[in-house]
XYZ file of N, CA and C in Angstrom:
633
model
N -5.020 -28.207 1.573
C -5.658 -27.406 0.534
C -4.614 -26.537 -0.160
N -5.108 -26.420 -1.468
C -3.836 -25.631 -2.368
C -3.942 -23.977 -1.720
N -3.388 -23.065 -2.407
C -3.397 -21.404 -2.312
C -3.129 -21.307 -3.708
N -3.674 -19.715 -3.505
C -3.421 -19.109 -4.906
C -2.431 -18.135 -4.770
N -1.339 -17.591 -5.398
C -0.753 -16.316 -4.960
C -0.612 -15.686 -6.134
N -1.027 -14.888 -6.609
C -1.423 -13.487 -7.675
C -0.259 -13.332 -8.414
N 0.260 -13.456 -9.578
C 1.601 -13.276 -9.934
C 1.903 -11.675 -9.843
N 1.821 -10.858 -9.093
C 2.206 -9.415 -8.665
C 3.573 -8.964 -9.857
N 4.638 -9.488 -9.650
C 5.811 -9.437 -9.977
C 5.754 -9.539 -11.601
N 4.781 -10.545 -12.093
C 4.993 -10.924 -13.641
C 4.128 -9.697 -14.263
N 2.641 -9.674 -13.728
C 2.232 -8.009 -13.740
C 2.861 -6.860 -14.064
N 3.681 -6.577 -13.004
C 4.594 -5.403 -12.786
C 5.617 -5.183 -14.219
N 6.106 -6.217 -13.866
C 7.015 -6.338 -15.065
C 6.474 -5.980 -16.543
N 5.283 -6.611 -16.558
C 5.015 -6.335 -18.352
C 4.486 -4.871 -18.271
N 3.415 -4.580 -17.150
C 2.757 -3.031 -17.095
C 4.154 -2.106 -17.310
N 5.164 -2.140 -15.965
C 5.857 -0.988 -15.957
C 7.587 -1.319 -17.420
N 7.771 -2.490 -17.187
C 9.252 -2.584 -18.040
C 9.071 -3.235 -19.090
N 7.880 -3.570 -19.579
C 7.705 -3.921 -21.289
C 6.779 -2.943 -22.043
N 6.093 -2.921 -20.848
C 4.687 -1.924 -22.003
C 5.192 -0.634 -21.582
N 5.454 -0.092 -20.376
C 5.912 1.448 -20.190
C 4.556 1.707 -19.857
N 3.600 1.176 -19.382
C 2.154 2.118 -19.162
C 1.422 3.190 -18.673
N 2.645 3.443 -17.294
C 2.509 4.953 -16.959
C 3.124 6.064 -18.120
N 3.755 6.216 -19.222
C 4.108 6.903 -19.966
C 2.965 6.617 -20.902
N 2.551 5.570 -21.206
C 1.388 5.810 -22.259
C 0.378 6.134 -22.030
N -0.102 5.740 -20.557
C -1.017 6.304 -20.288
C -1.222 8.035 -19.992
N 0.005 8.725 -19.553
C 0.219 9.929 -19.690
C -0.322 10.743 -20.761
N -0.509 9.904 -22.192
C -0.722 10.628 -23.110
C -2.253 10.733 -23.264
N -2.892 10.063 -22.808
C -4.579 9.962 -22.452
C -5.122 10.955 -21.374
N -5.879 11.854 -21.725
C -6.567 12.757 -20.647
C -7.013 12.006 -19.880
N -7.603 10.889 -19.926
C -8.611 10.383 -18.970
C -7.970 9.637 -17.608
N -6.439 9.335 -18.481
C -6.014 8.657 -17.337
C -4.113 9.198 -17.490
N -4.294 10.555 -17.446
C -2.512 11.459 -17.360
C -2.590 11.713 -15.830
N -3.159 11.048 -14.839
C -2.773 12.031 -13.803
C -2.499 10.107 -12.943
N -2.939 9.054 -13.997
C -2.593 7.573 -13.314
C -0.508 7.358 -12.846
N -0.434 6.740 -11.991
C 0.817 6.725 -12.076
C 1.327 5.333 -11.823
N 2.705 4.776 -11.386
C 2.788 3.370 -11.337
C 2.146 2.766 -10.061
N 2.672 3.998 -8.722
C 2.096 3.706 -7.223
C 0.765 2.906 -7.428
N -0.113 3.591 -8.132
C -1.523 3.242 -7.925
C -1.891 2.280 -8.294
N -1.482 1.917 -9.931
C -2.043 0.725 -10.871
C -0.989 -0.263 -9.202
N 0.209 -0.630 -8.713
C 0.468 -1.629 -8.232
C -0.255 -1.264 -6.897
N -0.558 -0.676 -6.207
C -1.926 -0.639 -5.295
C -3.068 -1.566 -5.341
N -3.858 -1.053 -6.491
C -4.945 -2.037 -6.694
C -4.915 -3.256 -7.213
N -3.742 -3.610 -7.909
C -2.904 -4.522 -8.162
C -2.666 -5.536 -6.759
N -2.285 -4.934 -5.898
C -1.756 -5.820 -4.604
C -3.244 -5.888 -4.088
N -4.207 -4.863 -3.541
C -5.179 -5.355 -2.718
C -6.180 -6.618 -3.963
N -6.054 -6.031 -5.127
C -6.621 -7.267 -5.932
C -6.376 -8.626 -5.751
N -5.271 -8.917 -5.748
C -4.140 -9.814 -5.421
C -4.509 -10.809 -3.975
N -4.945 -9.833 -2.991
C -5.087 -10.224 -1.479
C -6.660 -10.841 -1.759
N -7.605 -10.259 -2.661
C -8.991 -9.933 -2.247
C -9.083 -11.753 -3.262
N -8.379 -11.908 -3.932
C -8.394 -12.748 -4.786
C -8.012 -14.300 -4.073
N -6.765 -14.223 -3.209
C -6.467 -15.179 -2.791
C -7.108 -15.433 -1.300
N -7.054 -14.408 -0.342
C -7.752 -15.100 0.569
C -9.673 -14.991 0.432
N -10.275 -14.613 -0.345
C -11.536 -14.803 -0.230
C -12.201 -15.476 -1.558
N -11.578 -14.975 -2.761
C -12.411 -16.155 -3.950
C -11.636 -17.159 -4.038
N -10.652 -17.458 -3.951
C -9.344 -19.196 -3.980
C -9.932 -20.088 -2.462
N -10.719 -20.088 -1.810
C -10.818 -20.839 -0.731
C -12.435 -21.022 -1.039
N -13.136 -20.313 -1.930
C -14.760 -20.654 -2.094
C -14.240 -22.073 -2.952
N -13.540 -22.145 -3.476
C -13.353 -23.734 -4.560
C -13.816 -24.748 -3.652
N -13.600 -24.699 -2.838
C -14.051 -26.127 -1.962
C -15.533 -26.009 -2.305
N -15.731 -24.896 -1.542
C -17.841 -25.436 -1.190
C -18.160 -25.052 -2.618
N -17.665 -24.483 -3.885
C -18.437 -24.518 -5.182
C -18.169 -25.507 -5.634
N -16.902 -26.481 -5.414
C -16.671 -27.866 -6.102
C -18.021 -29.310 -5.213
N -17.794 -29.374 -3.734
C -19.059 -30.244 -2.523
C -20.386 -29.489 -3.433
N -20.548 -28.190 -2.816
C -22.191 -27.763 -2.787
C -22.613 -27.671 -3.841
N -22.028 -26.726 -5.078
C -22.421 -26.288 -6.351
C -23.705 -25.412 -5.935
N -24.597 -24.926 -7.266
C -25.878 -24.511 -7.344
C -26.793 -25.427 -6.885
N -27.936 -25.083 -6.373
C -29.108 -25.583 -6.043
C -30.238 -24.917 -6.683
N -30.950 -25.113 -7.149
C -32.690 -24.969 -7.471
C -33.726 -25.591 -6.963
N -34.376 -24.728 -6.506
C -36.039 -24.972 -5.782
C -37.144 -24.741 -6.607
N -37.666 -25.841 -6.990
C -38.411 -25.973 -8.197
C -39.818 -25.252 -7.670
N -40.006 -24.875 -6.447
C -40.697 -24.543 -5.579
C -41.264 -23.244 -5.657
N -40.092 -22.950 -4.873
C -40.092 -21.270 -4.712
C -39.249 -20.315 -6.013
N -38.573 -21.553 -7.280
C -38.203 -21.353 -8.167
C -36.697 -19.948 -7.962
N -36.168 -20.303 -7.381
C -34.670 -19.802 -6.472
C -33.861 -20.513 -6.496
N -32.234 -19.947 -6.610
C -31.512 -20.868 -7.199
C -30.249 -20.306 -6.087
N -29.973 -21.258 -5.065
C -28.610 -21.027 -3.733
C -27.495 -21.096 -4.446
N -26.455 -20.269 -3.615
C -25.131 -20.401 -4.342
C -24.859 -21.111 -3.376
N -22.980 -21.479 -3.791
C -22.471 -22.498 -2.371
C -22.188 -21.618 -1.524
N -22.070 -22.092 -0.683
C -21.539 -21.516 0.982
C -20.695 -20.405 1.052
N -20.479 -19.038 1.120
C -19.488 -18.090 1.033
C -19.782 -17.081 -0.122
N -20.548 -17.694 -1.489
C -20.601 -16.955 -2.970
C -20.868 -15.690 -2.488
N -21.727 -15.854 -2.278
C -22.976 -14.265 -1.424
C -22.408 -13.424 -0.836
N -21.238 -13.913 -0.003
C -20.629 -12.530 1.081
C -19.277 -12.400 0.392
N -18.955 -13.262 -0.416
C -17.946 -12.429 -1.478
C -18.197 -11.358 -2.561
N -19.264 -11.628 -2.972
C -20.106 -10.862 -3.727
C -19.986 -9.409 -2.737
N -20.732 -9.611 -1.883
C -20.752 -8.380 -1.248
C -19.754 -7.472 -0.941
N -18.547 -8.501 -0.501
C -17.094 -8.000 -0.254
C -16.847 -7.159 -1.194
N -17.026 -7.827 -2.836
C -16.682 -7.524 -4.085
C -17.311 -5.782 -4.420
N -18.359 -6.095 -4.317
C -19.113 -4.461 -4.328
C -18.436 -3.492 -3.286
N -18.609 -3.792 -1.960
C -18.023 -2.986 -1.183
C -16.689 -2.470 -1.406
N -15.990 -3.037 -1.973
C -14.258 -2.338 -2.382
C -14.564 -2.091 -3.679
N -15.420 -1.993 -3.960
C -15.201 -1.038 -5.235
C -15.005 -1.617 -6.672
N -15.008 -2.877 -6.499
C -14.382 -3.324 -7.467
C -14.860 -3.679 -8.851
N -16.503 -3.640 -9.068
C -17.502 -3.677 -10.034
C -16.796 -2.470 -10.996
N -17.152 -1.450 -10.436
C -16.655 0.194 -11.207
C -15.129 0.376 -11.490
N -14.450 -0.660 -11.435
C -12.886 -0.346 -11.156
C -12.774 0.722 -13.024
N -12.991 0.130 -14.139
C -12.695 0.773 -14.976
C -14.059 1.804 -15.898
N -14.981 1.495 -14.924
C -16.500 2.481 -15.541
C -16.118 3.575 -15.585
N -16.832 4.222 -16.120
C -17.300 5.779 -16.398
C -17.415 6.643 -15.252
N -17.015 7.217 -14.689
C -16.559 8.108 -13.609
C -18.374 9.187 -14.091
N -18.538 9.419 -15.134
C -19.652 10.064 -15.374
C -21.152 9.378 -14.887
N -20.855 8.308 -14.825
C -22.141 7.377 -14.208
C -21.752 6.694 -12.840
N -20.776 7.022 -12.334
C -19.806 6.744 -11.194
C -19.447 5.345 -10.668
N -18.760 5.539 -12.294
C -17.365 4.558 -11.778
C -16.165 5.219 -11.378
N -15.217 4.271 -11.459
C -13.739 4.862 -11.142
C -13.411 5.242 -11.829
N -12.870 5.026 -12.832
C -12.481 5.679 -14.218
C -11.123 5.188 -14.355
N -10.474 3.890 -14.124
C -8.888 3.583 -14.144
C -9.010 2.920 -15.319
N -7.670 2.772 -15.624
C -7.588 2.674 -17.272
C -8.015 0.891 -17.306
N -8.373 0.164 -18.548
C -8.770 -1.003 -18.416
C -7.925 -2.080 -18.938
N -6.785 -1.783 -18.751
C -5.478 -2.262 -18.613
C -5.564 -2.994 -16.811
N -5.719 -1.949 -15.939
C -5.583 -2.619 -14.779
C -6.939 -3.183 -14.370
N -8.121 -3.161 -14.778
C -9.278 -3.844 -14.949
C -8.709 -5.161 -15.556
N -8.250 -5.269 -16.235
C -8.320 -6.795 -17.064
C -7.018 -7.477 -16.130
N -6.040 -6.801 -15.444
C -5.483 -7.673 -15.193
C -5.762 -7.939 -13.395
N -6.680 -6.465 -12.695
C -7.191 -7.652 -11.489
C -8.223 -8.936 -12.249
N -9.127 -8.723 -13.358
C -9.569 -9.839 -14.135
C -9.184 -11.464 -13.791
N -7.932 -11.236 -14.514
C -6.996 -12.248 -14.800
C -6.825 -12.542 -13.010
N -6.763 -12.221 -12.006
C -6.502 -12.495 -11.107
C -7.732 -13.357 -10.568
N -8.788 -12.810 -10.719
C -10.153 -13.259 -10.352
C -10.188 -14.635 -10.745
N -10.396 -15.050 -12.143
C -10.416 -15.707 -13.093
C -9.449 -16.789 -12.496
N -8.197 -16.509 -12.121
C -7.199 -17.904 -11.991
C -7.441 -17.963 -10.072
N -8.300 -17.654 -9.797
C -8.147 -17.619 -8.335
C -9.516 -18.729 -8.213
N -10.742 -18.208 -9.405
C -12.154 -19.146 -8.855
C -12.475 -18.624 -10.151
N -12.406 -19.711 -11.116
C -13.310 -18.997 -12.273
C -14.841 -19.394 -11.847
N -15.443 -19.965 -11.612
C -16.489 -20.291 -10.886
C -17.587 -19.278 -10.491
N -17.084 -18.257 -9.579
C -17.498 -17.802 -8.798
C -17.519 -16.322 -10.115
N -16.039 -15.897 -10.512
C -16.040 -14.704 -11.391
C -16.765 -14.657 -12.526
N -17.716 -15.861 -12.820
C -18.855 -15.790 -14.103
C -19.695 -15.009 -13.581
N -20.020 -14.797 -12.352
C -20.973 -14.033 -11.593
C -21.312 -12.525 -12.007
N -19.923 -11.930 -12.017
C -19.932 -10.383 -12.325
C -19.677 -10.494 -13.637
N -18.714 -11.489 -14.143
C -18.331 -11.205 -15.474
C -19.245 -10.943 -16.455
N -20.170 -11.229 -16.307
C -21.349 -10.885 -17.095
C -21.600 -10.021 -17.787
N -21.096 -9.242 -16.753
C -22.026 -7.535 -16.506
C -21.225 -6.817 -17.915
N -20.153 -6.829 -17.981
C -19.244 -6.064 -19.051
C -19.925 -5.660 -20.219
N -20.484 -7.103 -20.965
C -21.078 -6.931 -21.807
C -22.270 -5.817 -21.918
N -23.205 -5.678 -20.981
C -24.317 -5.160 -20.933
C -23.732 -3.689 -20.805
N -22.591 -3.785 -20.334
C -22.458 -2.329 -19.579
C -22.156 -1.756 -20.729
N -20.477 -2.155 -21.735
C -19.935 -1.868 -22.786
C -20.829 -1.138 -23.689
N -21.725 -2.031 -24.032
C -22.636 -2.002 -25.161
C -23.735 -0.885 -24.929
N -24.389 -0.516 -23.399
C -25.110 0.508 -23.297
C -24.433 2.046 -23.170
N -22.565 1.784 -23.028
C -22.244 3.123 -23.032
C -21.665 3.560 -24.443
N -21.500 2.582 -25.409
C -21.014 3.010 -26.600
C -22.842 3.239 -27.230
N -23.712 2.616 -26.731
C -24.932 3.109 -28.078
C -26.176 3.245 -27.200
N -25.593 3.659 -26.053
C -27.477 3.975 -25.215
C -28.071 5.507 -25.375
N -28.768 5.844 -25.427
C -29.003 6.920 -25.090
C -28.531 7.796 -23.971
N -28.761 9.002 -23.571
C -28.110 9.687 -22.122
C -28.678 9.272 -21.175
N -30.458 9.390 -21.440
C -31.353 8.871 -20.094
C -31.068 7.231 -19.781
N -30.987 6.567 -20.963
C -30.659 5.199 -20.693
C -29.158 5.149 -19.820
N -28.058 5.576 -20.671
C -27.142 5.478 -19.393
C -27.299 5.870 -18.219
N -27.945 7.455 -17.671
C -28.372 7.356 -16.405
C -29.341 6.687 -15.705
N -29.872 5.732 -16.212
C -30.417 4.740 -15.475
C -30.079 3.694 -15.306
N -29.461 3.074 -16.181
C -29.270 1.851 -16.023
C -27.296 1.761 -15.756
N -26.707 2.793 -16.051
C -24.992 2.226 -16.039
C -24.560 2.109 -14.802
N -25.107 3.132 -13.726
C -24.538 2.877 -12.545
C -24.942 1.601 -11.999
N -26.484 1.228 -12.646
C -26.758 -0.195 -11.940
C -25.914 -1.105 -12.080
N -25.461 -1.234 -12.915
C -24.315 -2.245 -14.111
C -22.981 -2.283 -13.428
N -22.788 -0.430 -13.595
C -21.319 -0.493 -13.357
C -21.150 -1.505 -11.693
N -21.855 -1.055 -10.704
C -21.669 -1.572 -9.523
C -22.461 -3.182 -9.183
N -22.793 -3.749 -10.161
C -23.398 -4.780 -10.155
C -24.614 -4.650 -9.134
N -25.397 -3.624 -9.306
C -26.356 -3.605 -8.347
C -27.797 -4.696 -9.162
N -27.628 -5.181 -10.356
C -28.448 -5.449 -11.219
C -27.282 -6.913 -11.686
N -27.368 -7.798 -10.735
C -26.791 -9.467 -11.253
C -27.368 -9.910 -12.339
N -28.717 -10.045 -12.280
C -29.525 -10.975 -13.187
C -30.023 -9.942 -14.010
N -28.668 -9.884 -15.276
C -29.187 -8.932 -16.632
C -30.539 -9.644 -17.435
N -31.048 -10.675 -17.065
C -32.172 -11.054 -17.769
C -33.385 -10.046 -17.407
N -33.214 -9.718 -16.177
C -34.437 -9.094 -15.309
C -34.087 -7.724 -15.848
N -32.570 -7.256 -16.094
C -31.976 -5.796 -16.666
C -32.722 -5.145 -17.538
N -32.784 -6.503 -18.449
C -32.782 -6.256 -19.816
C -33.975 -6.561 -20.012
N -35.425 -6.825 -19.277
C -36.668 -6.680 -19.380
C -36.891 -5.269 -19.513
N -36.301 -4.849 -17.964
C -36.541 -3.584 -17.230
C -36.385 -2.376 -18.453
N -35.156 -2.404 -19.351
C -34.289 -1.777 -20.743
C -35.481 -1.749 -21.762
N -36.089 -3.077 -22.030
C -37.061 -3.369 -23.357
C -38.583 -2.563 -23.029
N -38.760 -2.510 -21.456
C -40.056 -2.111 -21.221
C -40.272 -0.438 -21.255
N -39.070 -0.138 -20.715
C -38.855 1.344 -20.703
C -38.418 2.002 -22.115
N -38.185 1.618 -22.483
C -37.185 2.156 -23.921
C -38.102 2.153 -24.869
N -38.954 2.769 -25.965
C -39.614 2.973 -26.943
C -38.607 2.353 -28.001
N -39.379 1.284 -28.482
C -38.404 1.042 -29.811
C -39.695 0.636 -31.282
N -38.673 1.424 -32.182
C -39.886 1.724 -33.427
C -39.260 0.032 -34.111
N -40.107 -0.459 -34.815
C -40.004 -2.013 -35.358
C -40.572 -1.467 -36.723
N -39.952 -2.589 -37.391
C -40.536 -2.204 -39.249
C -40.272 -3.772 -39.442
N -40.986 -4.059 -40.520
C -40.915 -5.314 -41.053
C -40.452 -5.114 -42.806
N -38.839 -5.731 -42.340
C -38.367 -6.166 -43.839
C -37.953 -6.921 -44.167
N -38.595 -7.799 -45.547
C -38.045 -8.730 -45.946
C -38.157 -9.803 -44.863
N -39.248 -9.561 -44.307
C -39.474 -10.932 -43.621
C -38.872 -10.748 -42.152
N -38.365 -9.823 -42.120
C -37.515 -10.068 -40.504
C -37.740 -9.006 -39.901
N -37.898 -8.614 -38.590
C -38.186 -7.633 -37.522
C -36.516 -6.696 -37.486
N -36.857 -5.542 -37.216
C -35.276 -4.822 -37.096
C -35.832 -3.596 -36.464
N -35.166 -3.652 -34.975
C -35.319 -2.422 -33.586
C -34.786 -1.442 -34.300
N -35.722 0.341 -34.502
C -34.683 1.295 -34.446
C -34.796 1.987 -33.694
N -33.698 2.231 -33.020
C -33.705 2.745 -31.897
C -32.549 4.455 -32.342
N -32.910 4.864 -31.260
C -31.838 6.666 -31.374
C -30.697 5.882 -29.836
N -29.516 6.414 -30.587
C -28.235 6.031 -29.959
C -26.892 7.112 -30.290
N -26.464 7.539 -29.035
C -25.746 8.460 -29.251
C -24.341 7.786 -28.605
N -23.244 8.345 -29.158
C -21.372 7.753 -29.255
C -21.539 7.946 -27.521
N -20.817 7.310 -26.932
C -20.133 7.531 -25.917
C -18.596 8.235 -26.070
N -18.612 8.945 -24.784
C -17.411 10.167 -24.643
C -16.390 9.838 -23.986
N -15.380 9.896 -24.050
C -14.078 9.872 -23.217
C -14.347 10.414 -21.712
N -14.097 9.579 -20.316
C -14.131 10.350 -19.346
C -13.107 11.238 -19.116
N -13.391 12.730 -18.641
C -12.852 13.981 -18.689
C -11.363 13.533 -17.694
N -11.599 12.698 -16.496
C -10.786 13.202 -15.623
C -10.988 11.246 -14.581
N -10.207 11.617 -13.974
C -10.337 10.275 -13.033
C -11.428 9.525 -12.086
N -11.901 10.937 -11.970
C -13.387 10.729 -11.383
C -12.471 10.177 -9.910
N -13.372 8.822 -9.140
C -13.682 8.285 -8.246
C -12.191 7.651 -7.720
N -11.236 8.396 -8.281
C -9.633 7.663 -7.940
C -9.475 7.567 -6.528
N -9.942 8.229 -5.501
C -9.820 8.505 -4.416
C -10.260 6.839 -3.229
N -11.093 6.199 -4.282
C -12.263 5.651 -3.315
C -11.084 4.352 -2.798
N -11.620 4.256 -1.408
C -10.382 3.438 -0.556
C -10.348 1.861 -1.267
N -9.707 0.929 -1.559
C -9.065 -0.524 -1.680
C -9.130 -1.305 -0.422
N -9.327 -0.475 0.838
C -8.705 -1.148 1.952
C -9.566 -2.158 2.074
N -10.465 -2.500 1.518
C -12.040 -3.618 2.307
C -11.956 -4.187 1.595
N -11.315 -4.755 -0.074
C -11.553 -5.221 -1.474
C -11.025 -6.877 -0.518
């Protein structure tokens, strides 16, 4: 069987000796107190969490794949999906670049995209799973309301809410939205307020060691 090994080194190189990212990031409140130690921290346990637990599901997602029970109308992952998943939540790794205000981590999304990229070349398969979520999340913190983000971002940020279809019932049922008819076509208006810069690092503390 093949391995995957995380390009760590090619990482390093563009973050710290092409882009300079601890100096740019210095200039950002949200993330002046990030330094190089850390981004290659989560960098390396990313790296580990990537190769020995999503690069070895390829087997049973390539044999098993999905299943559906036309039955009980439930749909199995292959062999392992499920307790990686779990792994995945437990280290933290849903919130790696969320909103520290709805409690995420708050790390810059520079090192979000590139444990990403790690995920992605390790089992893309398996990383459609969470990848999902971004979208839903993005989009409810740049134009949700306050009560809407406190309800629904932490679900998001930590993937406590997989199946955004069921999310995004839960969003349409709760949420008052005024409808007008123009010109033939339906158009939601809804009240939506900017999202804010997080103040400070928030959740920097939270351990890597289980990722």
């Amino acid at each position: 069987m093949g391995q995957y090994v995380a390009p760590l080194r090619d990482m390093q190189f563009v973050l710290h000796e092409l882009l300079h990212v601890e100096d740019e990031l210095k200039q950002l409140p949200a993330h002046a107190e990030m330094d190089a130690d850390t981004i290659n921290q989560v960098l390396e346990e990313g790296g580990k969490f990537s190769a020995e637990v999503l690069f070895p599901l390829n087997h049973s997602g390539d044999r098993e794949g999905c299943h559906y029970d036309k039955e009980t109308k439930t749909v199995t992952t292959p062999k392992g999906f499920k307790e990686a998943y779990k792994q995945f939540v437990e280290g933290g790794w849903p919130a790696l670049a969320c909103d520290p205000t709805y409690g995420g981590q708050g790390l810059p999304l520079i090192v979000n995209n590139s444990f990403y990229e790690m995920i992605n070349s390790a089992n893309q398969a398996w990383s459609m799973y969470p990848g999902l979520g971004h979208g839903a999340y993005e989009c409810l913190h740049a134009h949700g309301t306050e009560e809407q983000k406190q309800v629904y971002l932490t679900k998001l940020g930590w993937r406590d809410w997989l199946d955004h279809r069921r999310a995004k019932q839960r969003l349409e049922r709760d949420v008052r939205l005024h409808e007008r008819r123009t010109f033939g076509r339906w158009y939601a208006i809804g009240r939506f307020d900017r999202s804010r810069l997080p103040k400070c690092l928030g959740l920097r503390e939270r351990s890597f060691a289980n990722a």
